[in-house]
Short mmCIF file of C-alpha atoms and ligand atoms in Angstrom, two decimals:
data_model
loop_
_atom_site.label_atom_id
_atom_site.label_comp_id
_atom_site.label_asym_id
_atom_site.label_seq_id
_atom_site.Cartn_x
_atom_site.Cartn_y
_atom_site.Cartn_z
CA MET T 31 0.30 -7.68 18.49
CA THR T 32 -1.29 -7.69 15.04
CA LYS T 33 0.99 -8.42 12.10
CA VAL T 34 0.70 -6.09 9.12
CA ALA T 35 2.52 -7.14 5.93
CA ILE T 36 3.49 -4.28 3.62
CA VAL T 37 4.12 -5.67 0.13
CA TYR T 38 5.44 -3.07 -2.27
CA HIS T 39 7.51 -2.46 -5.39
CA SER T 40 9.62 0.62 -5.96
CA GLY T 41 11.71 1.02 -9.10
CA TYR T 42 13.50 4.23 -8.05
CA GLY T 43 13.01 4.42 -4.27
CA HIS T 44 10.13 6.88 -3.87
CA THR T 45 7.43 4.32 -3.13
CA ALA T 46 9.88 2.61 -0.75
CA VAL T 47 10.08 5.78 1.37
CA VAL T 48 6.28 5.88 1.50
CA ALA T 49 6.24 2.21 2.55
CA GLU T 50 8.67 2.98 5.38
CA HIS T 51 6.39 5.75 6.67
CA VAL T 52 3.33 3.51 6.42
CA ALA T 53 5.30 1.01 8.55
CA LYS T 54 6.09 3.74 11.10
CA GLY T 55 2.38 4.50 11.40
CA VAL T 56 1.57 0.82 11.90
CA LYS T 57 4.15 0.66 14.69
CA GLU T 58 2.94 3.88 16.34
CA ALA T 59 -0.56 2.36 16.52
CA GLY T 60 0.74 -0.77 18.26
CA GLY T 61 0.96 -3.08 15.24
CA GLU T 62 3.92 -5.10 13.99
CA PRO T 63 4.83 -4.02 10.44
CA GLN T 64 6.74 -6.30 8.09
CA LEU T 65 8.21 -4.59 5.02
CA LEU T 66 8.25 -6.99 2.05
CA PRO T 67 9.84 -5.41 -1.04
CA ILE T 68 9.23 -6.94 -4.47
CA THR T 69 12.65 -7.00 -6.10
CA GLY T 70 11.66 -7.78 -9.67
CA ALA T 71 9.14 -9.42 -11.98
CA ASP T 72 11.12 -12.66 -12.05
CA ALA T 73 11.66 -12.90 -8.28
CA ASN T 74 10.71 -15.96 -6.20
CA PHE T 75 7.48 -14.69 -4.62
CA ASP T 76 6.93 -17.66 -2.29
CA PRO T 77 8.50 -16.02 0.83
CA ILE T 78 6.29 -12.93 0.37
CA LEU T 79 3.17 -15.02 -0.27
CA ASP T 80 3.88 -17.05 2.90
CA ALA T 81 4.46 -13.88 4.95
CA VAL T 82 1.11 -12.47 3.82
CA THR T 83 -0.60 -15.76 4.69
CA ALA T 84 0.89 -15.51 8.20
CA ALA T 85 -0.14 -11.85 8.67
CA ASP T 86 -3.40 -10.39 9.97
CA ALA T 87 -3.44 -7.65 7.34
CA VAL T 88 -1.70 -6.68 4.13
CA ILE T 89 -1.02 -3.26 2.67
CA PHE T 90 -0.17 -3.32 -1.04
CA GLY T 91 1.99 -0.58 -2.54
CA SER T 92 3.09 0.16 -6.09
CA PRO T 93 4.28 3.18 -8.04
CA THR T 94 1.89 4.18 -10.80
CA TYR T 95 3.53 3.29 -14.08
CA MET T 96 1.62 3.93 -17.30
CA GLY T 97 -1.62 4.40 -15.37
CA GLY T 98 -1.47 1.19 -13.35
CA VAL T 99 0.66 -1.00 -11.10
CA SER T 100 4.27 -1.65 -12.11
CA ALA T 101 5.15 -4.87 -13.95
CA PRO T 102 6.95 -6.41 -10.93
CA PHE T 103 3.91 -5.74 -8.72
CA LYS T 104 1.61 -7.31 -11.33
CA ALA T 105 3.89 -10.36 -11.47
CA PHE T 106 3.51 -10.69 -7.69
CA ALA T 107 -0.28 -10.27 -8.00
CA ASP T 108 -0.39 -13.02 -10.61
CA ALA T 109 1.70 -15.28 -8.36
CA SER T 110 -0.90 -14.67 -5.62
CA SER T 111 -3.26 -16.91 -7.61
CA LYS T 112 -1.53 -19.68 -5.61
CA PRO T 113 -3.02 -18.64 -2.21
CA TRP T 114 -6.20 -17.58 -4.08
CA PHE T 115 -6.99 -21.23 -4.92
CA SER T 116 -7.31 -22.08 -1.23
CA GLN T 117 -8.60 -18.59 -0.32
CA ALA T 118 -5.73 -18.44 2.19
CA TRP T 119 -6.01 -14.63 2.47
CA ARG T 120 -9.79 -14.55 2.94
CA ASN T 121 -11.02 -12.17 5.66
CA LYS T 122 -7.69 -10.45 6.22
CA ILE T 123 -7.71 -6.67 6.36
CA ALA T 124 -6.33 -5.11 3.14
CA ALA T 125 -5.40 -1.62 1.98
CA GLY T 126 -3.27 0.00 -0.71
CA PHE T 127 -1.09 2.93 -1.65
CA THR T 128 0.53 4.36 -4.74
CA ASN T 129 3.04 7.09 -5.56
CA SER T 130 3.55 8.88 -8.86
CA LEU T 131 5.04 11.96 -10.49
CA SER T 132 1.90 13.84 -11.48
CA LEU T 133 -0.59 15.19 -8.96
CA SER T 134 -3.26 12.93 -10.43
CA GLY T 135 -1.13 10.80 -12.77
CA ASP T 136 -4.03 8.30 -13.00
CA LYS T 137 -3.21 6.99 -9.53
CA LEU T 138 -6.88 6.08 -8.97
CA SER T 139 -6.51 3.38 -11.60
CA THR T 140 -3.73 1.78 -9.54
CA LEU T 141 -5.74 1.93 -6.30
CA SER T 142 -8.77 0.49 -8.10
CA TYR T 143 -6.67 -2.45 -9.19
CA LEU T 144 -5.29 -3.00 -5.68
CA SER T 145 -8.82 -2.99 -4.24
CA VAL T 146 -10.03 -5.46 -6.88
CA LEU T 147 -7.04 -7.72 -6.16
CA SER T 148 -7.99 -7.63 -2.46
CA ALA T 149 -11.63 -8.36 -3.27
CA GLN T 150 -10.62 -11.35 -5.39
CA HIS T 151 -8.88 -12.71 -2.32
CA GLY T 152 -12.00 -12.13 -0.21
CA MET T 153 -10.24 -9.57 1.96
CA ILE T 154 -11.73 -6.59 3.82
CA TRP T 155 -10.62 -3.34 2.11
CA VAL T 156 -10.04 -0.32 4.38
CA SER T 157 -10.11 3.26 3.06
CA THR T 158 -7.89 6.16 4.17
CA GLY T 159 -10.59 7.58 6.46
CA LEU T 160 -9.03 11.00 5.89
CA LYS T 161 -10.81 14.12 4.79
CA PRO T 162 -9.23 15.77 1.73
CA GLY T 163 -6.56 18.41 2.23
CA ALA T 164 -8.95 21.00 0.77
CA SER T 165 -11.36 20.36 3.68
CA LEU T 166 -8.55 20.21 6.22
CA GLY T 167 -7.39 23.64 5.02
CA ASP T 168 -3.98 22.77 3.55
CA THR T 169 -3.34 21.63 -0.02
CA THR T 170 0.36 22.54 0.05
CA VAL T 171 3.09 19.87 0.13
CA GLU T 172 2.94 20.15 3.92
CA GLY T 173 -0.77 19.24 3.98
CA VAL T 174 -2.30 15.94 5.09
CA ASN T 175 -4.09 14.10 2.26
CA ARG T 176 -3.44 17.10 -0.01
CA VAL T 177 -4.44 15.08 -3.08
CA GLY T 178 -7.74 14.12 -1.40
CA SER T 179 -7.72 10.34 -1.79
CA SER T 180 -10.29 8.11 -0.06
CA LEU T 181 -9.91 4.64 -1.60
CA GLY T 182 -6.27 4.34 -0.58
CA LEU T 183 -3.16 6.39 0.07
CA MET T 184 -1.90 8.58 -2.79
CA THR T 185 1.43 10.38 -2.64
CA GLN T 186 3.28 12.46 -5.22
CA SER T 187 7.00 12.76 -5.80
CA ASP T 188 9.00 14.97 -8.14
CA ASN T 189 11.94 13.65 -10.13
CA ALA T 190 14.35 14.54 -7.28
CA ALA T 191 15.89 11.90 -5.01
CA PRO T 192 13.61 9.93 -2.62
CA ASP T 193 15.13 11.65 0.43
CA VAL T 194 13.74 14.98 -0.92
CA THR T 195 10.36 13.93 -2.30
CA PRO T 196 7.53 12.96 -1.56
CA GLY T 197 7.15 15.92 0.79
CA ALA T 198 6.48 16.11 4.51
CA GLY T 199 2.68 16.23 4.17
CA ASP T 200 2.54 13.05 2.10
CA LEU T 201 4.85 11.23 4.53
CA ALA T 202 2.72 12.35 7.49
CA THR T 203 -0.33 11.09 5.59
CA ALA T 204 1.42 7.74 5.09
CA ARG T 205 1.92 7.47 8.87
CA LEU T 206 -1.75 8.27 9.58
CA PHE T 207 -2.76 5.72 6.96
CA GLY T 208 -0.53 3.01 8.47
CA ALA T 209 -1.95 3.75 11.92
CA ARG T 210 -5.53 3.49 10.63
CA ILE T 211 -4.88 0.09 9.05
CA ALA T 212 -3.21 -1.18 12.25
CA GLU T 213 -6.15 0.05 14.35
CA ALA T 214 -8.73 -1.49 11.99
CA THR T 215 -6.79 -4.77 12.07
CA ALA T 216 -6.69 -4.82 15.88
CA ARG T 217 -10.46 -4.27 16.05
CA TRP T 218 -11.11 -6.93 13.41
CA VAL T 219 -8.86 -9.53 15.07
CA LYS T 220 -10.37 -8.79 18.51
CA GLY T 221 -13.89 -9.16 17.12
CA ALA T 222 -13.05 -12.52 15.58
C1 FMN W 1646 7.59 3.27 -16.79
C2 FMN W 1646 7.10 4.46 -16.00
C3 FMN W 1646 5.78 4.86 -16.16
C4 FMN W 1646 5.28 5.94 -15.44
N1 FMN W 1646 3.96 6.28 -15.55
C5 FMN W 1646 3.46 7.27 -14.77
C6 FMN W 1646 2.07 7.57 -14.79
O1 FMN W 1646 1.27 6.93 -15.44
N2 FMN W 1646 1.64 8.62 -14.02
C7 FMN W 1646 2.50 9.38 -13.27
O2 FMN W 1646 2.06 10.32 -12.62
N3 FMN W 1646 3.82 9.08 -13.20
C8 FMN W 1646 4.32 8.04 -13.91
N4 FMN W 1646 5.64 7.70 -13.82
C9 FMN W 1646 6.47 8.39 -12.83
C10 FMN W 1646 6.57 7.56 -11.55
O3 FMN W 1646 5.28 7.27 -11.01
C11 FMN W 1646 7.37 8.31 -10.48
O4 FMN W 1646 8.68 8.53 -10.96
C12 FMN W 1646 7.43 7.56 -9.17
O5 FMN W 1646 8.04 8.38 -8.20
C13 FMN W 1646 8.22 6.28 -9.28
O6 FMN W 1646 8.17 5.61 -8.03
P1 FMN W 1646 9.40 4.72 -7.58
O7 FMN W 1646 10.58 5.63 -7.34
O8 FMN W 1646 8.95 4.04 -6.34
O9 FMN W 1646 9.65 3.74 -8.70
C14 FMN W 1646 6.15 6.64 -14.54
C15 FMN W 1646 7.49 6.24 -14.41
C16 FMN W 1646 7.95 5.16 -15.13
C17 FMN W 1646 9.38 4.71 -14.93
#
């Protein structure tokens, strides 16, 4: 069974709900998800770094704060310079997701950063592989990929509690995304 590490930060719980649904999708596709929350900018990141090194794939997740990743996620990314020196994460499958309040909210900036981080580590970035909600015929909160993101998973939550928002469509999209990353990882590992 392929191991998929899901490293994420969530200040107020919304991105955490998305991470849980990504994990469900990984499991449904036959992978073994490992949820690895970043608890703060001054946390000891060594256990997370080691778990990623032991995994076949990593999915990075961060809320979009001020048009980019949150400070705790960036602290983790900076700490990942440790495995970068030995290129310990080279050739793993990588992907990313972000959640924010606005429909756009500059989420693409966050996904761009997550893809660059993965590229610095020499990893293999996997897209959503999902057509936009507009093409699938549903841009409502029930729709799959209603925001139409290709580079990585984008979800949107209102200021209500995380058990209310993001909506059903975004959570279903998170499951499809997790399944795609697990399937890509299985193919990649088998090919190796
Ligand atoms: C410091 C801060 C900066 C934020 N910046 C943005 C932003 O640039 N774009 C946006 O759409 N929402 C922004 N938001 C809203 C959050 O993305 C939104 O509340 C999200 O659900 C938070 O995820 P979390 O509950 O996992 O922390 C910001 C929130 C905070 C606290």
